[in-house]
Amino acid sequence: MKINSIFFIIFFFGSVMIFPQRENHDWKPLIVEERQKIWYDANQIDTVTTSPFDVWILELHRPVLKLEQISDNIMRTKTLYTVNLKANAFGLKEAVYYDPANKEIKRFSYDLLKYSEEQKYIFPITPNSFMEKLVGILVKRSKLRAGS
């Protein structure tokens, strides 16, 4: 009986590692213009209650993006940003690159725990940027929730 329990535990954890949960996103358009196409994950924005917070951004690249570290053509980039509204800045937590067939090419993760607050949020939220537009959506939704 004990051997069956051990086998079950090993099988369960092994299957979790082999078949990880898929990320479920609710992509909403942030900027959809001829030159730039960016979406944000509305599931994350709907749950934001404090700052800092994390949010996934999806960007379509036309023409395809080419990076020195990646030999394939990059059609989409999915990026996990961490945003600090008090600092009016954001940082990069993870970047995932996809080819034209939407197959994941490469994933980079950044361990921000080892950095100071100033080093975590190195990009300022500038006027007319995609991040300012995203913060505007967040503020608008927060007001709507407060009024409900």
Coordinates of N, CA and C in Angstrom, one line a residue:
M1 N 0.8 -1.2 0.0 CA 0.0 0.0 0.0 C 0.9 1.2 0.0
K2 N 1.9 1.2 0.8 CA 2.8 2.4 0.9 C 3.5 2.6 -0.5
I3 N 3.9 1.6 -1.2 CA 4.5 1.7 -2.5 C 3.5 2.4 -3.5
N4 N 2.3 2.0 -3.4 CA 1.3 2.6 -4.3 C 1.1 4.1 -4.0
S5 N 1.2 4.5 -2.8 CA 1.1 5.9 -2.4 C 2.3 6.7 -2.9
I6 N 3.4 6.1 -2.8 CA 4.7 6.8 -3.2 C 4.6 6.9 -4.8
F7 N 4.2 5.8 -5.4 CA 4.1 5.8 -6.9 C 3.1 6.9 -7.3
F8 N 2.0 7.0 -6.7 CA 1.0 8.0 -7.0 C 1.5 9.4 -6.8
I9 N 2.2 9.7 -5.8 CA 2.8 11.0 -5.5 C 3.9 11.4 -6.6
I10 N 4.7 10.4 -6.9 CA 5.7 10.7 -8.0 C 5.0 10.9 -9.3
F11 N 4.0 10.1 -9.6 CA 3.3 10.2 -10.9 C 2.6 11.6 -11.0
F12 N 2.0 12.0 -9.9 CA 1.2 13.3 -9.8 C 2.2 14.4 -10.1
F13 N 3.3 14.5 -9.3 CA 4.2 15.6 -9.4 C 4.9 15.6 -10.8
G14 N 5.2 14.4 -11.3 CA 5.8 14.3 -12.6 C 4.9 14.8 -13.7
S15 N 3.6 14.5 -13.6 CA 2.7 14.9 -14.6 C 2.5 16.4 -14.6
V16 N 2.6 17.0 -13.4 CA 2.4 18.4 -13.3 C 3.6 19.1 -13.9
M17 N 4.8 18.6 -13.8 CA 6.0 19.2 -14.4 C 6.0 19.0 -15.9
I18 N 5.5 17.8 -16.4 CA 5.5 17.5 -17.8 C 4.4 18.3 -18.5
F19 N 3.2 18.4 -17.9 CA 2.1 19.1 -18.5 C 1.7 20.3 -17.6
P20 N 2.5 21.4 -17.6 CA 2.2 22.6 -16.8 C 0.9 23.2 -17.2
Q21 N 0.3 24.0 -16.2 CA -0.9 24.7 -16.6 C -0.6 25.7 -17.6
R22 N -1.5 25.8 -18.5 CA -1.4 26.9 -19.6 C -1.8 28.2 -19.0
E23 N -1.2 29.2 -19.5 CA -1.6 30.6 -19.0 C -2.9 31.0 -19.7
N24 N -3.8 31.4 -19.0 CA -5.1 31.9 -19.6 C -5.1 33.4 -19.5
H25 N -5.2 34.0 -20.6 CA -5.2 35.5 -20.7 C -6.6 35.9 -21.4
D26 N -7.0 37.1 -21.0 CA -8.1 37.7 -21.6 C -7.6 39.0 -22.3
W27 N -7.1 38.8 -23.5 CA -6.5 39.9 -24.2 C -7.5 41.0 -24.7
K28 N -7.2 42.2 -24.3 CA -8.0 43.3 -24.7 C -7.1 44.3 -25.4
P29 N -7.6 45.0 -26.5 CA -6.7 45.9 -27.2 C -6.4 47.1 -26.4
L30 N -5.1 47.4 -26.4 CA -4.6 48.7 -25.8 C -4.3 49.7 -26.8
I31 N -3.5 49.3 -27.8 CA -3.2 50.1 -29.0 C -3.3 49.2 -30.2
V32 N -4.2 49.6 -31.1 CA -4.3 48.8 -32.3 C -4.3 49.8 -33.4
E33 N -3.1 50.2 -33.9 CA -2.9 51.1 -35.0 C -2.2 50.4 -36.1
E34 N -2.0 51.0 -37.2 CA -1.3 50.4 -38.3 C 0.2 50.1 -37.9
R35 N 0.8 51.0 -37.2 CA 2.2 50.9 -36.8 C 2.4 50.0 -35.6
Q36 N 1.4 50.0 -34.7 CA 1.6 49.4 -33.4 C 0.4 48.6 -33.0
K37 N 0.6 47.4 -32.5 CA -0.5 46.5 -32.1 C -0.1 45.9 -30.7
I38 N -0.8 46.4 -29.6 CA -0.5 45.9 -28.3 C -1.8 45.6 -27.6
W39 N -1.8 44.5 -26.8 CA -3.0 44.1 -26.0 C -2.5 43.9 -24.6
Y40 N -3.5 44.0 -23.6 CA -3.2 43.7 -22.2 C -4.1 42.6 -21.7
D41 N -3.6 42.0 -20.6 CA -4.4 40.9 -20.0 C -5.4 41.5 -19.0
A42 N -6.7 41.6 -19.4 CA -7.7 42.2 -18.6 C -8.0 41.4 -17.3
N43 N -7.7 40.1 -17.3 CA -7.9 39.4 -16.1 C -7.0 39.9 -15.0
Q44 N -5.8 40.3 -15.3 CA -4.9 40.9 -14.2 C -5.4 42.3 -13.8
I45 N -5.8 43.1 -14.8 CA -6.2 44.5 -14.5 C -7.4 44.5 -13.6
D46 N -8.3 43.5 -13.8 CA -9.5 43.5 -13.0 C -9.3 43.1 -11.6
T47 N -8.1 42.5 -11.3 CA -7.9 42.1 -9.9 C -6.9 43.0 -9.2
V48 N -6.4 44.1 -9.8 CA -5.4 45.0 -9.2 C -6.1 45.8 -8.1
T49 N -5.5 45.7 -6.9 CA -6.0 46.5 -5.8 C -5.0 47.4 -5.1
T50 N -3.7 47.0 -5.4 CA -2.6 47.8 -4.8 C -1.5 48.0 -5.8
S51 N -0.6 48.8 -5.5 CA 0.6 49.0 -6.3 C 1.8 48.6 -5.4
P52 N 2.8 47.9 -6.0 CA 3.0 47.5 -7.3 C 2.1 46.3 -7.7
F53 N 1.9 46.1 -9.0 CA 1.1 45.0 -9.6 C 1.8 44.6 -10.9
D54 N 1.5 43.3 -11.3 CA 2.0 42.7 -12.5 C 1.0 42.7 -13.6
V55 N 1.4 42.8 -14.8 CA 0.5 42.7 -15.9 C 1.2 42.2 -17.2
W56 N 0.5 41.3 -17.9 CA 1.0 40.8 -19.2 C 0.6 41.7 -20.3
I57 N 1.6 42.0 -21.2 CA 1.3 42.8 -22.4 C 1.7 41.9 -23.6
L58 N 0.9 41.9 -24.6 CA 1.2 41.2 -25.9 C 1.4 42.2 -27.0
E59 N 2.5 42.0 -27.7 CA 2.8 42.9 -28.8 C 3.0 42.2 -30.1
L60 N 2.4 42.6 -31.2 CA 2.6 42.0 -32.5 C 3.7 42.9 -33.2
H61 N 4.7 42.2 -33.8 CA 5.8 42.9 -34.5 C 5.6 42.7 -36.1
R62 N 5.4 43.8 -36.7 CA 5.4 43.9 -38.2 C 6.2 45.0 -38.6
P63 N 7.4 44.8 -39.3 CA 7.9 43.6 -39.7 C 8.4 42.8 -38.5
V64 N 8.7 41.5 -38.7 CA 9.2 40.7 -37.6 C 10.4 41.3 -36.9
L65 N 10.5 41.0 -35.6 CA 11.6 41.4 -34.8 C 12.7 40.5 -34.9
K66 N 13.9 41.0 -34.9 CA 15.1 40.2 -34.9 C 16.0 40.6 -33.7
L67 N 16.4 39.6 -32.9 CA 17.3 39.9 -31.8 C 18.5 39.0 -31.9
E68 N 19.6 39.6 -31.4 CA 20.9 38.9 -31.6 C 20.9 37.5 -30.9
Q69 N 20.2 37.4 -29.7 CA 20.3 36.2 -28.9 C 19.3 35.1 -29.5
I70 N 18.4 35.5 -30.4 CA 17.4 34.5 -30.9 C 17.6 34.5 -32.4
S71 N 17.8 33.3 -32.9 CA 18.0 33.1 -34.4 C 16.7 33.2 -35.2
D72 N 15.6 32.8 -34.6 CA 14.3 32.8 -35.3 C 13.7 34.2 -35.4
N73 N 12.8 34.4 -36.4 CA 12.0 35.6 -36.5 C 11.0 35.7 -35.4
I74 N 10.9 36.8 -34.8 CA 9.9 37.0 -33.7 C 8.7 37.8 -34.2
M75 N 7.5 37.2 -34.1 CA 6.3 37.8 -34.6 C 5.6 38.4 -33.4
R76 N 5.6 37.8 -32.2 CA 4.9 38.3 -31.0 C 5.9 38.3 -29.8
T77 N 5.6 39.2 -28.9 CA 6.3 39.2 -27.7 C 5.3 39.4 -26.6
K78 N 5.3 38.5 -25.6 CA 4.5 38.6 -24.4 C 5.4 38.9 -23.3
T79 N 5.1 40.0 -22.6 CA 6.0 40.5 -21.6 C 5.2 40.7 -20.3
L80 N 5.8 40.2 -19.2 CA 5.2 40.5 -17.9 C 5.9 41.6 -17.2
Y81 N 5.2 42.7 -17.0 CA 5.7 43.9 -16.4 C 5.3 44.0 -15.0
T82 N 6.1 44.6 -14.1 CA 5.7 44.9 -12.8 C 5.7 46.5 -12.7
V83 N 4.5 47.0 -12.2 CA 4.3 48.4 -12.3 C 4.2 49.0 -10.9
N84 N 4.9 50.1 -10.6 CA 4.8 50.8 -9.4 C 4.3 52.2 -9.6
L85 N 3.0 52.4 -9.2 CA 2.4 53.7 -9.5 C 3.0 54.8 -8.6
K86 N 3.4 54.4 -7.4 CA 4.0 55.4 -6.5 C 5.3 56.0 -7.1
A87 N 6.1 55.1 -7.8 CA 7.3 55.5 -8.4 C 7.1 56.0 -9.8
N88 N 5.9 55.9 -10.3 CA 5.6 56.2 -11.7 C 6.5 55.5 -12.7
A89 N 6.8 54.3 -12.4 CA 7.8 53.5 -13.2 C 7.4 52.0 -13.3
F90 N 8.0 51.3 -14.2 CA 7.8 49.9 -14.3 C 9.0 49.1 -14.6
G91 N 9.0 47.8 -14.4 CA 10.2 47.0 -14.7 C 9.7 45.7 -15.4
L92 N 10.7 44.9 -15.8 CA 10.5 43.8 -16.6 C 10.7 42.5 -15.8
K93 N 9.7 41.6 -15.8 CA 9.8 40.4 -15.0 C 10.0 39.2 -15.9
E94 N 9.4 39.2 -17.1 CA 9.5 38.0 -17.9 C 9.2 38.4 -19.4
A95 N 9.9 37.8 -20.3 CA 9.6 38.0 -21.7 C 9.5 36.7 -22.5
V96 N 8.5 36.5 -23.3 CA 8.3 35.3 -24.0 C 8.2 35.7 -25.5
Y97 N 9.0 35.0 -26.4 CA 9.0 35.4 -27.8 C 8.4 34.2 -28.6
Y98 N 7.6 34.6 -29.6 CA 6.9 33.6 -30.4 C 7.3 33.8 -31.9
D99 N 7.3 32.7 -32.7 CA 7.6 32.8 -34.1 C 6.3 33.1 -34.9
P100 N 6.3 33.2 -36.2 CA 5.1 33.5 -37.0 C 4.0 32.4 -36.8
A101 N 4.4 31.2 -36.5 CA 3.4 30.1 -36.3 C 2.9 30.1 -34.8
N102 N 3.2 31.1 -34.0 CA 2.8 31.3 -32.6 C 3.4 30.2 -31.7
K103 N 4.5 29.7 -32.1 CA 5.3 28.7 -31.3 C 6.3 29.5 -30.5
E104 N 6.3 29.1 -29.2 CA 7.3 29.8 -28.3 C 8.7 29.5 -28.7
I105 N 9.5 30.5 -28.9 CA 10.9 30.4 -29.3 C 11.8 30.4 -28.0
K106 N 11.6 31.4 -27.2 CA 12.5 31.6 -26.1 C 11.7 32.4 -25.0
R107 N 12.1 32.1 -23.7 CA 11.5 32.7 -22.5 C 12.6 33.2 -21.6
F108 N 12.6 34.4 -21.2 CA 13.5 35.0 -20.3 C 12.8 35.4 -19.0
S109 N 13.3 35.0 -17.8 CA 12.8 35.5 -16.6 C 13.8 36.2 -15.8
Y110 N 13.4 37.3 -15.1 CA 14.3 38.1 -14.3 C 13.9 38.1 -12.9
D111 N 14.8 37.7 -12.0 CA 14.6 37.6 -10.6 C 14.7 39.0 -10.0
L112 N 13.6 39.7 -9.8 CA 13.6 41.1 -9.3 C 13.8 41.1 -7.8
L113 N 13.7 40.0 -7.1 CA 13.8 40.0 -5.6 C 15.2 40.5 -5.2
K114 N 16.2 40.2 -6.0 CA 17.5 40.6 -5.6 C 17.9 42.0 -5.9
Y115 N 17.0 42.8 -6.4 CA 17.3 44.2 -6.8 C 16.6 45.1 -5.8
S116 N 17.2 46.3 -5.7 CA 16.5 47.4 -4.9 C 15.3 47.9 -5.6
E117 N 14.5 48.7 -4.9 CA 13.3 49.2 -5.5 C 13.6 50.1 -6.7
E118 N 14.7 50.9 -6.6 CA 15.1 51.7 -7.8 C 15.5 50.9 -9.0
Q119 N 16.1 49.7 -8.7 CA 16.6 48.9 -9.8 C 15.4 48.1 -10.4
K120 N 14.4 47.8 -9.7 CA 13.3 47.0 -10.2 C 12.4 47.8 -11.2
Y121 N 12.3 49.1 -11.0 CA 11.4 49.9 -11.8 C 12.2 50.9 -12.6
I122 N 12.9 50.4 -13.6 CA 13.8 51.3 -14.3 C 13.2 52.1 -15.5
F123 N 12.0 51.7 -15.9 CA 11.4 52.4 -17.0 C 10.4 53.4 -16.5
P124 N 10.5 54.7 -16.8 CA 9.5 55.7 -16.3 C 8.2 55.5 -17.2
I125 N 7.1 55.8 -16.5 CA 5.8 55.8 -17.3 C 5.7 57.2 -17.9
T126 N 5.9 57.3 -19.2 CA 6.0 58.6 -19.9 C 4.6 58.9 -20.6
P127 N 4.4 60.2 -20.8 CA 3.2 60.6 -21.5 C 3.0 59.9 -22.8
N128 N 1.8 59.5 -23.2 CA 1.4 58.9 -24.4 C 2.1 57.6 -24.7
S129 N 2.6 56.9 -23.6 CA 3.2 55.6 -23.8 C 2.1 54.5 -23.6
F130 N 2.4 53.3 -24.0 CA 1.5 52.2 -23.8 C 1.2 52.0 -22.3
M131 N 2.2 52.2 -21.5 CA 2.0 52.0 -20.0 C 1.1 53.1 -19.4
E132 N 1.2 54.3 -19.9 CA 0.3 55.4 -19.4 C -1.1 55.1 -19.8
K133 N -1.3 54.5 -21.0 CA -2.7 54.2 -21.5 C -3.2 53.0 -20.6
L134 N -2.4 52.1 -20.3 CA -2.8 51.0 -19.4 C -3.2 51.5 -18.0
V135 N -2.4 52.4 -17.4 CA -2.7 52.9 -16.1 C -4.0 53.7 -16.2
G136 N -4.2 54.4 -17.3 CA -5.5 55.1 -17.5 C -6.7 54.1 -17.4
I137 N -6.6 53.0 -18.1 CA -7.6 52.0 -18.0 C -7.8 51.5 -16.6
L138 N -6.7 51.2 -15.9 CA -6.8 50.8 -14.5 C -7.5 51.8 -13.6
V139 N -7.2 53.1 -13.8 CA -7.8 54.1 -13.0 C -9.3 54.2 -13.3
K140 N -9.6 54.1 -14.6 CA -11.0 54.2 -15.0 C -11.8 53.0 -14.4
R141 N -11.2 51.8 -14.4 CA -11.9 50.6 -13.9 C -12.0 50.7 -12.4
S142 N -11.0 51.3 -11.7 CA -11.1 51.4 -10.3 C -12.2 52.4 -9.9
K143 N -12.4 53.5 -10.6 CA -13.4 54.4 -10.3 C -14.8 53.7 -10.6
L144 N -14.9 52.9 -11.6 CA -16.1 52.2 -11.9 C -16.5 51.2 -10.7
R145 N -15.5 50.5 -10.2 CA -15.7 49.6 -9.1 C -16.1 50.3 -7.9
A146 N -15.4 51.5 -7.6 CA -15.7 52.3 -6.4 C -17.1 52.8 -6.5
G147 N -17.6 53.1 -7.6 CA -19.0 53.7 -7.8 C -20.1 52.6 -7.8
S148 N -19.7 51.3 -7.8 CA -20.7 50.3 -7.9 C -21.2 50.0 -6.5

